[in-house]
Coordinates of C-alpha atoms in Angstrom, one line a residue:
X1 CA 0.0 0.0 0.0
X2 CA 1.2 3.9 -0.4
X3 CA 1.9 5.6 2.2
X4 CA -1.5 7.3 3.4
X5 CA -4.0 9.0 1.2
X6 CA -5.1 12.3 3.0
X7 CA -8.8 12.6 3.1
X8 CA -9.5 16.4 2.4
X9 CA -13.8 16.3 2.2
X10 CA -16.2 14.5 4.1
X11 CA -18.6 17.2 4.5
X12 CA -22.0 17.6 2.4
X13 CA -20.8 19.9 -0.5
X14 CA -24.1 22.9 -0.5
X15 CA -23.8 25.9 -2.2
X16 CA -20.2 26.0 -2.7
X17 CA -19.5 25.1 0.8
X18 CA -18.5 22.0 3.0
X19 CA -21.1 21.8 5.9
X20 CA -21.8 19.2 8.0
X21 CA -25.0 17.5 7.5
X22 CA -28.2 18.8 9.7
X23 CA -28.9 15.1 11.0
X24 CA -25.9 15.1 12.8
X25 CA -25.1 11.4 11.8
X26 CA -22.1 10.9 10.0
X27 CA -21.3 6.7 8.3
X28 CA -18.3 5.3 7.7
X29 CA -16.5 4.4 5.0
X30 CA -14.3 1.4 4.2
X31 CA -11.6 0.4 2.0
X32 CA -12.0 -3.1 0.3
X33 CA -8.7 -4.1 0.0
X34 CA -7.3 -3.8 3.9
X35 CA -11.6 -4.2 5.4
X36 CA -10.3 -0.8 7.4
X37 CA -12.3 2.4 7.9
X38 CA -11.0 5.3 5.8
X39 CA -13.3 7.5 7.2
X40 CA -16.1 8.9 8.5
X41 CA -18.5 10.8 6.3
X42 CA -21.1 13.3 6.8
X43 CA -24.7 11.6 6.0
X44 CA -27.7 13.5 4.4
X45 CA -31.0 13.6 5.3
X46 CA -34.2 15.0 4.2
X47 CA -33.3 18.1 5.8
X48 CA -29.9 18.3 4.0
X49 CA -31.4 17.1 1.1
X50 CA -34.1 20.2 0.9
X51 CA -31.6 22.6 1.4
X52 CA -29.3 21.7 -1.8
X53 CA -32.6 21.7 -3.7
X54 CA -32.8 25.7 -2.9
X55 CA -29.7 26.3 -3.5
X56 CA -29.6 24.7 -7.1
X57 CA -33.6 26.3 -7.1
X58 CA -31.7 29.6 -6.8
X59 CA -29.3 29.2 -8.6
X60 CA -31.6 28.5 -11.9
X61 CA -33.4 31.7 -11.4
X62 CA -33.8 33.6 -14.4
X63 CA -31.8 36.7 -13.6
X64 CA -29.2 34.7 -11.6
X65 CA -25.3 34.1 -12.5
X66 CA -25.7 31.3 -14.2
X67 CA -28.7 31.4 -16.6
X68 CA -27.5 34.9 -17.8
X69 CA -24.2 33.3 -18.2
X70 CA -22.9 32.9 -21.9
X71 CA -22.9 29.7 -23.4
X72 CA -19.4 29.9 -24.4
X73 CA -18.5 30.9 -21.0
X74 CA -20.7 28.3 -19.3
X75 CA -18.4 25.9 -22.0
X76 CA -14.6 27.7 -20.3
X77 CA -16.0 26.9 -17.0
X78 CA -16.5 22.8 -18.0
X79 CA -13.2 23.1 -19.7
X80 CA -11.3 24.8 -17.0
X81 CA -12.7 22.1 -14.4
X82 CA -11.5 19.6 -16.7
X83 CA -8.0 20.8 -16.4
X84 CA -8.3 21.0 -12.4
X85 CA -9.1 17.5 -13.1
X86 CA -6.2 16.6 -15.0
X87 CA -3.7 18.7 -12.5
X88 CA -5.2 16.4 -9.5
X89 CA -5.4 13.2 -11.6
X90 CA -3.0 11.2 -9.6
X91 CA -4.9 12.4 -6.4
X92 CA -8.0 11.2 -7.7
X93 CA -7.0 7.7 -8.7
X94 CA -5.3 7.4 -5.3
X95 CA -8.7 8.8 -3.7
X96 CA -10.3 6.0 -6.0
X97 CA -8.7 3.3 -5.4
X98 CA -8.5 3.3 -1.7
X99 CA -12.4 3.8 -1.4
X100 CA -13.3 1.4 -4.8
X101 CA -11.0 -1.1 -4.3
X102 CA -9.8 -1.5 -8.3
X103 CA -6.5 -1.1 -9.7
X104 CA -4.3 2.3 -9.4
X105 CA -4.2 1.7 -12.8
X106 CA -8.0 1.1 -13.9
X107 CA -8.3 4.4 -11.7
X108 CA -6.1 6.4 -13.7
X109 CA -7.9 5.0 -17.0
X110 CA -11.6 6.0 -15.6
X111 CA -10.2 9.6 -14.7
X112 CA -8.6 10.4 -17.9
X113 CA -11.7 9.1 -20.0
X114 CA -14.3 11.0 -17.4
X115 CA -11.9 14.1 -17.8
X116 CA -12.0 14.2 -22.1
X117 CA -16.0 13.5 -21.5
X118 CA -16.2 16.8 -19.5
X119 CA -13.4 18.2 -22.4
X120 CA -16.1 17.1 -24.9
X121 CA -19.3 18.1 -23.4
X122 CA -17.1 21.9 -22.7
X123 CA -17.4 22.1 -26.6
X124 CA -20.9 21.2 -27.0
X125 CA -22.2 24.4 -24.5
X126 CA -22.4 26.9 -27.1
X127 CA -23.8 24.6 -29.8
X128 CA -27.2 23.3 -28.6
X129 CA -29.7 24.8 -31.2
X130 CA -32.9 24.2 -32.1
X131 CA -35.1 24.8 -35.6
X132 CA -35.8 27.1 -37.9
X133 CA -39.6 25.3 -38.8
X134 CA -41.8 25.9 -42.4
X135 CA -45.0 26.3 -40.7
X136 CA -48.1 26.7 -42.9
X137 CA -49.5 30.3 -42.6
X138 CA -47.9 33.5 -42.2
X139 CA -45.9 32.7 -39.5
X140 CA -42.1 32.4 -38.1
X141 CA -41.9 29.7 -36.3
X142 CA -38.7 27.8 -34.1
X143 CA -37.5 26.0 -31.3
X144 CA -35.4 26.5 -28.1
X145 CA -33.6 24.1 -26.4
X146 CA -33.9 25.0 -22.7
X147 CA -32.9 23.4 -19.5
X148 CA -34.8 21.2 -17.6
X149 CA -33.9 22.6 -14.2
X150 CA -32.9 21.1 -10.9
X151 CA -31.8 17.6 -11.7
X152 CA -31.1 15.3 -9.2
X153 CA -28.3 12.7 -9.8
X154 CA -27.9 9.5 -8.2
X155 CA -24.8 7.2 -9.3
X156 CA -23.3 3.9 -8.2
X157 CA -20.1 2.7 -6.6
X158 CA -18.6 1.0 -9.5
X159 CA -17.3 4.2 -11.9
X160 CA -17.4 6.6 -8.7
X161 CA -15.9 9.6 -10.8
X162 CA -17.0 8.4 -14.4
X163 CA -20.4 8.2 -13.7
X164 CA -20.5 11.5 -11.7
X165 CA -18.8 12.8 -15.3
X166 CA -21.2 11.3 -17.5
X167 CA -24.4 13.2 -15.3
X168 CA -22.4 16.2 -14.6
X169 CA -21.4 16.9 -18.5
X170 CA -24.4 17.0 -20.0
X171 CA -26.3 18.6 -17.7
X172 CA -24.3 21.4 -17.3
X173 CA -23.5 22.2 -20.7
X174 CA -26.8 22.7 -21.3
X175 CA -27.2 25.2 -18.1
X176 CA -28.8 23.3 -15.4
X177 CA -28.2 23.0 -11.9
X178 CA -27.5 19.7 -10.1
X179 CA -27.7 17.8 -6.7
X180 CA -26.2 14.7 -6.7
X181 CA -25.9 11.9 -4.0
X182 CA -23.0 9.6 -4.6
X183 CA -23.0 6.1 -3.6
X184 CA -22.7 6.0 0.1
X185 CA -19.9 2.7 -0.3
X186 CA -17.5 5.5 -2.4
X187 CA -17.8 9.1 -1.5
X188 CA -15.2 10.5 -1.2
X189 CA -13.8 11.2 -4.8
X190 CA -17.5 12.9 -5.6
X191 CA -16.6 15.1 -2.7
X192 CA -13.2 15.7 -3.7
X193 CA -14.7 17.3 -7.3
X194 CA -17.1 19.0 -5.3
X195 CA -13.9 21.7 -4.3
X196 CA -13.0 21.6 -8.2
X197 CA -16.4 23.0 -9.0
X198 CA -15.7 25.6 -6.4
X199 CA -12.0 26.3 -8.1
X200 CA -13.1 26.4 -11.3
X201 CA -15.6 29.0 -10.4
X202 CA -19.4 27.8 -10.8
X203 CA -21.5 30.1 -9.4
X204 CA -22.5 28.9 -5.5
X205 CA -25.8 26.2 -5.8
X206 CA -24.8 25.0 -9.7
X207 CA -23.6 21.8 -8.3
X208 CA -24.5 20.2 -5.0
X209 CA -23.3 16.7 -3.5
X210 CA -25.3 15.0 -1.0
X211 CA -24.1 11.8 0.3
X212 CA -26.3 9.3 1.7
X213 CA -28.0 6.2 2.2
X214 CA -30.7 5.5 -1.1
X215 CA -33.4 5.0 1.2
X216 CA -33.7 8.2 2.6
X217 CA -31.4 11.0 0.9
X218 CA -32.1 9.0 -2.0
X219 CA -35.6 8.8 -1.8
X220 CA -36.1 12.8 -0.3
X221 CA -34.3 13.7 -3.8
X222 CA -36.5 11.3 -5.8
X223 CA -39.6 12.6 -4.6
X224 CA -38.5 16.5 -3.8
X225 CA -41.6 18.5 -5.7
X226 CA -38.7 20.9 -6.4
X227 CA -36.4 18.5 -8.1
X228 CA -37.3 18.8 -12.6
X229 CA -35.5 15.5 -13.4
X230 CA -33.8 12.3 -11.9
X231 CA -31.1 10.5 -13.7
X232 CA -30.1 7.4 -12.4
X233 CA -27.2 4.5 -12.7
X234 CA -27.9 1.8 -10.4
X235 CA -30.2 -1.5 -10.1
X236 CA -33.3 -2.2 -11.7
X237 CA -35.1 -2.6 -8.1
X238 CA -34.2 0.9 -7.5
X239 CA -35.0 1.9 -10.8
X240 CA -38.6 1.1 -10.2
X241 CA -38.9 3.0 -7.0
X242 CA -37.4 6.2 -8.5
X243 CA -39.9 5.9 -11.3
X244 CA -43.0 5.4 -8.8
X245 CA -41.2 8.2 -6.9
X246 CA -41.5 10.6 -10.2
X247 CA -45.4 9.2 -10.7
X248 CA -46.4 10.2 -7.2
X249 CA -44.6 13.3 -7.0
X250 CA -44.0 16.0 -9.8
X251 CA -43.6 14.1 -12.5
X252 CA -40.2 14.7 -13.0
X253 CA -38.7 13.8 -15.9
X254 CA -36.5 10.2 -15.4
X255 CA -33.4 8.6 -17.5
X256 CA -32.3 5.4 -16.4
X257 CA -29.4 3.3 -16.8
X258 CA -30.0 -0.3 -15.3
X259 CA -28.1 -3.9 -14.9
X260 CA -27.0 -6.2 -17.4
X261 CA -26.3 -9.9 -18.7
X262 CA -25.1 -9.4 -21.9
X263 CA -24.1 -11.4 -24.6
X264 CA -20.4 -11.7 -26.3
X265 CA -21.0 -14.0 -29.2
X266 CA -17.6 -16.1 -30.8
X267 CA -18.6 -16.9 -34.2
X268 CA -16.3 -20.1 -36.0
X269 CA -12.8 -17.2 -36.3
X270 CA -9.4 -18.1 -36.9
X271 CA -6.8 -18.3 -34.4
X272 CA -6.0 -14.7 -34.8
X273 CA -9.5 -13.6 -34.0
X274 CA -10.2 -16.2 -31.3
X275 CA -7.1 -14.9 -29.1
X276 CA -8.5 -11.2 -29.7
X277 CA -11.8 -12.2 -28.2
X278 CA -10.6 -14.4 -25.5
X279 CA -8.3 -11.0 -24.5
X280 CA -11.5 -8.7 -24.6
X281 CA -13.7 -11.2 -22.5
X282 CA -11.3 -11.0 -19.8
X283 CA -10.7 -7.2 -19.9
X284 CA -14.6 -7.1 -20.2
X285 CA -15.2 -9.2 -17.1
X286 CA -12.3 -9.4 -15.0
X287 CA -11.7 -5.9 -15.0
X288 CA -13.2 -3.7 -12.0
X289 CA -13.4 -7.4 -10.7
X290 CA -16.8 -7.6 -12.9
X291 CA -18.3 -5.3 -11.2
X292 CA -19.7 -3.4 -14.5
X293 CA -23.2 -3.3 -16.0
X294 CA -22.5 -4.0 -19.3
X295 CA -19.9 -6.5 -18.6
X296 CA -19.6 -9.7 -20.9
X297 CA -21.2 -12.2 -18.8
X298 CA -22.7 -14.6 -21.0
X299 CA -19.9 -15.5 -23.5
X300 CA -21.7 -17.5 -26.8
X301 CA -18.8 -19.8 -28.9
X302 CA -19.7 -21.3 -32.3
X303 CA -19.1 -25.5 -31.3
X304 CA -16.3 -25.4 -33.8
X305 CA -14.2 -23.3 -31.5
X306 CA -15.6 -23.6 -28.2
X307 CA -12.7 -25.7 -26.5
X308 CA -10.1 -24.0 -28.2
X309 CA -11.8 -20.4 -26.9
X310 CA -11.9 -22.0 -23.4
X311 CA -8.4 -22.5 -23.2
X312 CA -7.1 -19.6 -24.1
X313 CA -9.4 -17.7 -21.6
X314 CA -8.4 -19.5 -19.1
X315 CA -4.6 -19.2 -19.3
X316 CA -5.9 -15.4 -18.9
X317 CA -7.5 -15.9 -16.2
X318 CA -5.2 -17.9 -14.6
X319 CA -2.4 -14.7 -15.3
X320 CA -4.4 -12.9 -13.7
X321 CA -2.6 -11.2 -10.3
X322 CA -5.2 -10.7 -7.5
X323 CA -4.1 -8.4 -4.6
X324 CA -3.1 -4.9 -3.0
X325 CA -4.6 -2.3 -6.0
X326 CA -1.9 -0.2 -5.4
X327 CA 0.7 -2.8 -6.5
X328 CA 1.8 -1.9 -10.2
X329 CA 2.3 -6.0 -11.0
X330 CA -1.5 -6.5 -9.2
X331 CA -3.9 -7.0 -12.6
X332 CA -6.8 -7.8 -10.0
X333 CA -8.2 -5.3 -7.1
X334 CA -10.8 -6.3 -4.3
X335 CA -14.7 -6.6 -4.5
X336 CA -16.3 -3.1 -2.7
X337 CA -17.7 -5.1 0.0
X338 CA -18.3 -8.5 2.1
X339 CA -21.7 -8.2 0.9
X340 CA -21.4 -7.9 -2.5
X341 CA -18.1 -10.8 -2.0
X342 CA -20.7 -13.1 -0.4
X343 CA -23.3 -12.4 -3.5
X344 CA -20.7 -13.5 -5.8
X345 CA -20.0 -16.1 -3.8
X346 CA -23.1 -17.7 -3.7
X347 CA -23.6 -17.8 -7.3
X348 CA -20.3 -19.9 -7.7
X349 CA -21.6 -22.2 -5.4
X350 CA -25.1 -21.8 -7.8
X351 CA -23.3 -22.6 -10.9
X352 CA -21.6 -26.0 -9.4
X353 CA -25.0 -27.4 -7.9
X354 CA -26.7 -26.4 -11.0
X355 CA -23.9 -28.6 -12.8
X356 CA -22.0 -26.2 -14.7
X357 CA -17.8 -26.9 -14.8
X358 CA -16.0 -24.6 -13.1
X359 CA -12.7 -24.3 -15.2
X360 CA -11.0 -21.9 -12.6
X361 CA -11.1 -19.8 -9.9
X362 CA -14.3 -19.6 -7.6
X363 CA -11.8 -19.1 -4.6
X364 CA -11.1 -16.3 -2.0
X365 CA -7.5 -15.0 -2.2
X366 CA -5.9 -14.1 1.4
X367 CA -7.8 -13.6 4.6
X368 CA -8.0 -9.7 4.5
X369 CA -9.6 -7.5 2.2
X370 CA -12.7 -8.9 0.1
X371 CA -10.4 -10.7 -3.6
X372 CA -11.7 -13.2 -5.5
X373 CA -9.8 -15.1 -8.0
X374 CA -11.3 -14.4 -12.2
X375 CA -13.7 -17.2 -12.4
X376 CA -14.5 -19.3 -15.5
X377 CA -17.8 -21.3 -15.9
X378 CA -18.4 -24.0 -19.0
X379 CA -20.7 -26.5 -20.0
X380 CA -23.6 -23.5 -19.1
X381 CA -27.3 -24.3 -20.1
X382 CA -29.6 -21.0 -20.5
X383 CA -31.7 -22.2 -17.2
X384 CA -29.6 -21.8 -15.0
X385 CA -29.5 -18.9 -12.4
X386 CA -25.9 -18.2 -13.6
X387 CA -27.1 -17.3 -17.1
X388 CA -29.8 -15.0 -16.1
X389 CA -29.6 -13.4 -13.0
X390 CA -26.5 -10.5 -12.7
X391 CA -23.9 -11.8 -10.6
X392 CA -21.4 -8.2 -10.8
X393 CA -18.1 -10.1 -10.2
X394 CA -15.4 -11.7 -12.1
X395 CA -17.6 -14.7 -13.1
X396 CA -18.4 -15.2 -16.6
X397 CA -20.5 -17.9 -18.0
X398 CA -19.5 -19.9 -21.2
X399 CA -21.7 -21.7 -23.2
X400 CA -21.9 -23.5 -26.6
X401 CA -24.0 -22.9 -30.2
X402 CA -24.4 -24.2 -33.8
X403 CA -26.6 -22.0 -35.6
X404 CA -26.4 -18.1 -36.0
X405 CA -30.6 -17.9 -35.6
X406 CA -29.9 -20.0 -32.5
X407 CA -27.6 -17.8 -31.2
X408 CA -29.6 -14.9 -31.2
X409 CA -32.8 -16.5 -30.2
X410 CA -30.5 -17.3 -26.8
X411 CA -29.0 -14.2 -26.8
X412 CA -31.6 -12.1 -26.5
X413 CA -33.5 -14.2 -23.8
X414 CA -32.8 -12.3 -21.3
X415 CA -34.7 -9.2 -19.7
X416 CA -32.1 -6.7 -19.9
X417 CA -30.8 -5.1 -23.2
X418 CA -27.5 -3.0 -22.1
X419 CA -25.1 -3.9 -24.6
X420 CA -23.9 -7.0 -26.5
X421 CA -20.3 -8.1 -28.7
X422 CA -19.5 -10.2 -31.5
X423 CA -16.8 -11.6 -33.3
X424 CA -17.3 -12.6 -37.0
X425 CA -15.1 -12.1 -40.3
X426 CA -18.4 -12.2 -42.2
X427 CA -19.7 -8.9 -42.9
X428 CA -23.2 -10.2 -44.2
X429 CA -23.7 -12.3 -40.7
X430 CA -22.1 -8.8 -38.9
X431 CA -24.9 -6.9 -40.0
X432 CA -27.8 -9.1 -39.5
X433 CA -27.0 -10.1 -35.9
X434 CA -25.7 -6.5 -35.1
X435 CA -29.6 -5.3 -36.2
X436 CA -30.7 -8.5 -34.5
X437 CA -29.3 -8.2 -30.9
X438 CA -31.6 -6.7 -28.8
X439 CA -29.0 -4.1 -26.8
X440 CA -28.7 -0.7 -26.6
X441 CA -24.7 -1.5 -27.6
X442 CA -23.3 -3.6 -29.9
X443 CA -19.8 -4.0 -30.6
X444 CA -18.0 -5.8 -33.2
X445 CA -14.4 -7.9 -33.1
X446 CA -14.0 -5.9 -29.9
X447 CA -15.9 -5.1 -26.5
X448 CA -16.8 -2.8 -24.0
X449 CA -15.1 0.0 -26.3
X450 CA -17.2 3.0 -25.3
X451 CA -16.2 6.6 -26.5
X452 CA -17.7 9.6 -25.6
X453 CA -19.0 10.7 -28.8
X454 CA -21.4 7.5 -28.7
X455 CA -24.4 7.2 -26.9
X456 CA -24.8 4.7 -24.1
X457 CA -27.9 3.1 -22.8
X458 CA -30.3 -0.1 -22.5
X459 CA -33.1 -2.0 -24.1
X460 CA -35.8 -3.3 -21.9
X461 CA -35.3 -3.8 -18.4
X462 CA -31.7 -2.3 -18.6
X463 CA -33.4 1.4 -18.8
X464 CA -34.1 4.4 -20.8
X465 CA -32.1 7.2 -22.4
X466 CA -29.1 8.0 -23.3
X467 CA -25.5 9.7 -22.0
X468 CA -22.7 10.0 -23.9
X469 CA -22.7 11.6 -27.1
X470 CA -25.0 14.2 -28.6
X471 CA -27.9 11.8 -27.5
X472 CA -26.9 12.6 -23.7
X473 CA -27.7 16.1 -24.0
X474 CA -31.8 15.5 -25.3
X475 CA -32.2 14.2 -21.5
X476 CA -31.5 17.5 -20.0
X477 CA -33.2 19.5 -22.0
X478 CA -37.0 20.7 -22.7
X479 CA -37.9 22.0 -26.3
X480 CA -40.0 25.5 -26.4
X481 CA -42.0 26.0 -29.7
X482 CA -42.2 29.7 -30.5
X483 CA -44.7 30.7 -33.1
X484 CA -44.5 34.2 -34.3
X485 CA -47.3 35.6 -36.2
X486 CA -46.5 38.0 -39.4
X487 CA -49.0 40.8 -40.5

């Protein structure tokens, strides 16, 4: 381990200040990898809550700071927090990793993507237009794009800082105000950007951070009448509740991004190929120890190939180095928590009653700090609780097919629709499965490649709307109609 991270913020972050929380509870946070207390953390409440919603309320008046700011300016201040970002990057992947449990590494790599989304959504402030429209009649007639509001945010504990990115770009480029509530297992970097917004120079009440338990600062932000829009990253059982939250409030608008178990499909490929998608099922599912929503769970290989796939996964899984995420030879960090360790868990011991082969792993390493050794399950039939229920962990699920209409009856069995993967050399059967799959993503002789310019989001139960790309902004916005009458 380094020597000690310093812990600058636990405070609630309100109106451009620290403060401690008005329930006068604070909860404690823990790092994965040692089972230790980092520290303790101030916890919202309804109270707490309430008061960020006024200050991002005021700050969305109409004469205030911010809406009569420019949008190129709004656009310099995204930019310039970017670059606060990028001066503090080895902070924040330190901060990261101590409180998330993955790789120093896989830390650095989330930061410098989240930090060119915020670059690219900077660019995007001063060129959100609407339409000049033809209307019948003798009239002029166009549209505005306009900000929603007060949006509250509420993201998970896998991509602490990209997630917070992904909410925070788009919704400020297009001028609204936020209050966010970070996961309560991973704090402390949202807390930490809270004093960049500050630096940067947003006007007090543009951003708020609230952390706190789901159940109550959660659900106060959820159901605030104050609040114009929720956008959520999390589980489809919380999704539910937010959207009954919006139906029995204010209606408030809602964008969801949900769980996963999606497909990775290994079509009959040369050697060549087969070693590319062996290397991108690992870094899909071993990476962040599994714990990602669109990670390839459910890995589909053409019979022909199937052994030969198998092999070479598992001599990368077997490489694999589990340990102490600060260690630059460590490939491997720790699981956020004993609960989520004992989930994954479980399911091993699923798969191996339900009579799937376990090929490796499936065993704790050490007897501190909550690692698991990248786990490889074969011989899978779709039944089984392995294939369809979301395990978030370094488990992946390996199954055999014949036929491509087969293969994408199987693969879209399944009630979430986040994102999918194949590997072909056959641009005919490329195109028809690509159209076929029933994901929001689907990538091709590759996986998990997301870029910023690209919109990311789910099918079915795996939620609505979009962030990333130009798509991410239409969630933060409303659009006016103005009709003009000539004479």
């Amino acid at each position: 381990m380094p020597s000690k991270v310093e812990i600058k913020y636990t405070q609630l972050f309100i109106n451009n200040e620290f403060v401690n929380a008005k329930t006068g509870r604070t909860f404690p946070t823990y790092n994965p990898a040692t089972e230790e207390e980092i520290a303790q953390v101030q916890e919202a409440g309804e109270d707490d809550i309430d008061l960020a919603v006024k200050a991002a309320r005021k700050a969305f008046e109409r004469d205030s700071e911010w809406r009569k700011m420019d949008a190129s300016a709004r656009g310099n201040l995204l930019y310039k927090f970017a670059q606060l970002m990028r001066r503090d990057e080895d902070y924040l992947a330190k901060l990261e990793t101590l409180d998330n449990g993955k790789t120093y590494a896989e830390s650095l790599a989330d930061i410098d993507c989240s930090i060119k989304c915020m670059e690219y959504y900077a660019g995007w402030a001063d060129k959100i237009s609407g339409q000049t429209i033809p209307a019948d009649g003798s009239n002029f007639c166009y549209t505005r794009h306009e900000a929603i509001g007060v949006c509250g945010q509420i993201i998970p504990w896998n991509y602490p800082i990209m997630m917070a990115i992904w909410k925070f770009g788009p919704a400020l480029a297009c001028g609204n105000t936020i209050v966010m509530k970070p996961a309560e297992l991973t704090p402390l970097s949202s807390l930490y950007l809270g004093s960049l917004f500050r630096e940067a120079g947003f006007p007090a009440g543009v951003v708020n951070i609230v952390p706190g338990f789901g159940h109550i600062a959660g659900n106060a932000l959820a159901m605030h009448m104050n609040v114009d829009k929720i956008a959520f990253t999390g589980s489809a059982i919380t999704g539910r509740k937010i959207q009954e939250a919006s139906a029995k409030s204010n209606l408030k608008r809602v964008s969801l991004e949900l769980g996963g178990k999606s497909p990775f499909i290994i079509f009959d490929v040369d050697d060549e190929y087969l070693q590319k998608a062996a290397e991108d099922t690992a870094f899909s599912i071993f990476s962040n120890q599994g714990q990602s929503c669109c990670a390839s769970s459910r890995v589909f290989v053409h019979e022909k190939v199937y052994d030969k796939f198998l092999e070479k996964l598992k001599k990368i899984a077997n490489e694999k180095i589990v340990g102490d995420p600060f260690d630059e030879n460590v490939t491997s960090g720790a699981i956020i928590n004993d609960t989520q360790f004992k989930k994954i868990m479980s399911y091993i011991d699923i798969g191996v009653k339900e009579g799937a082969t376990l090929v490796c792993g499936g065993e704790r390493v050490g007897n501190k700090g909550y690692f698991l050794k990248p786990t490889i399950f074969a011989d899978c039939s779709d039944e089984m609780r392995i294939a369809k229920e979301e395990i978030f962990g370094p488990v992946v699920s390996v199954f055999k097919f014949k036929q491509e209409d087969e293969v994408i009856r199987r693969a879209n069995a399944t009630t979430y629709g986040l994102a999918a993967g194949l590997y072909s050399k056959d641009v005919n059967q490329i195109i028809k499965v690509s159209n076929s799959l029933e994901a929001g993503t689907v990538w091709v002789n590759s996986y998990e490649t997301t870029a910023n310019q690209a919109p990311f989001g789910g099918f079915k139960q795996s939620g609505f709307g979009r962030e990333l790309g130009e798509y991410g902004l239409h969630e933060y916005t409303e659009v006016k109609t103005v009709s003009i009458a000539i004479f």
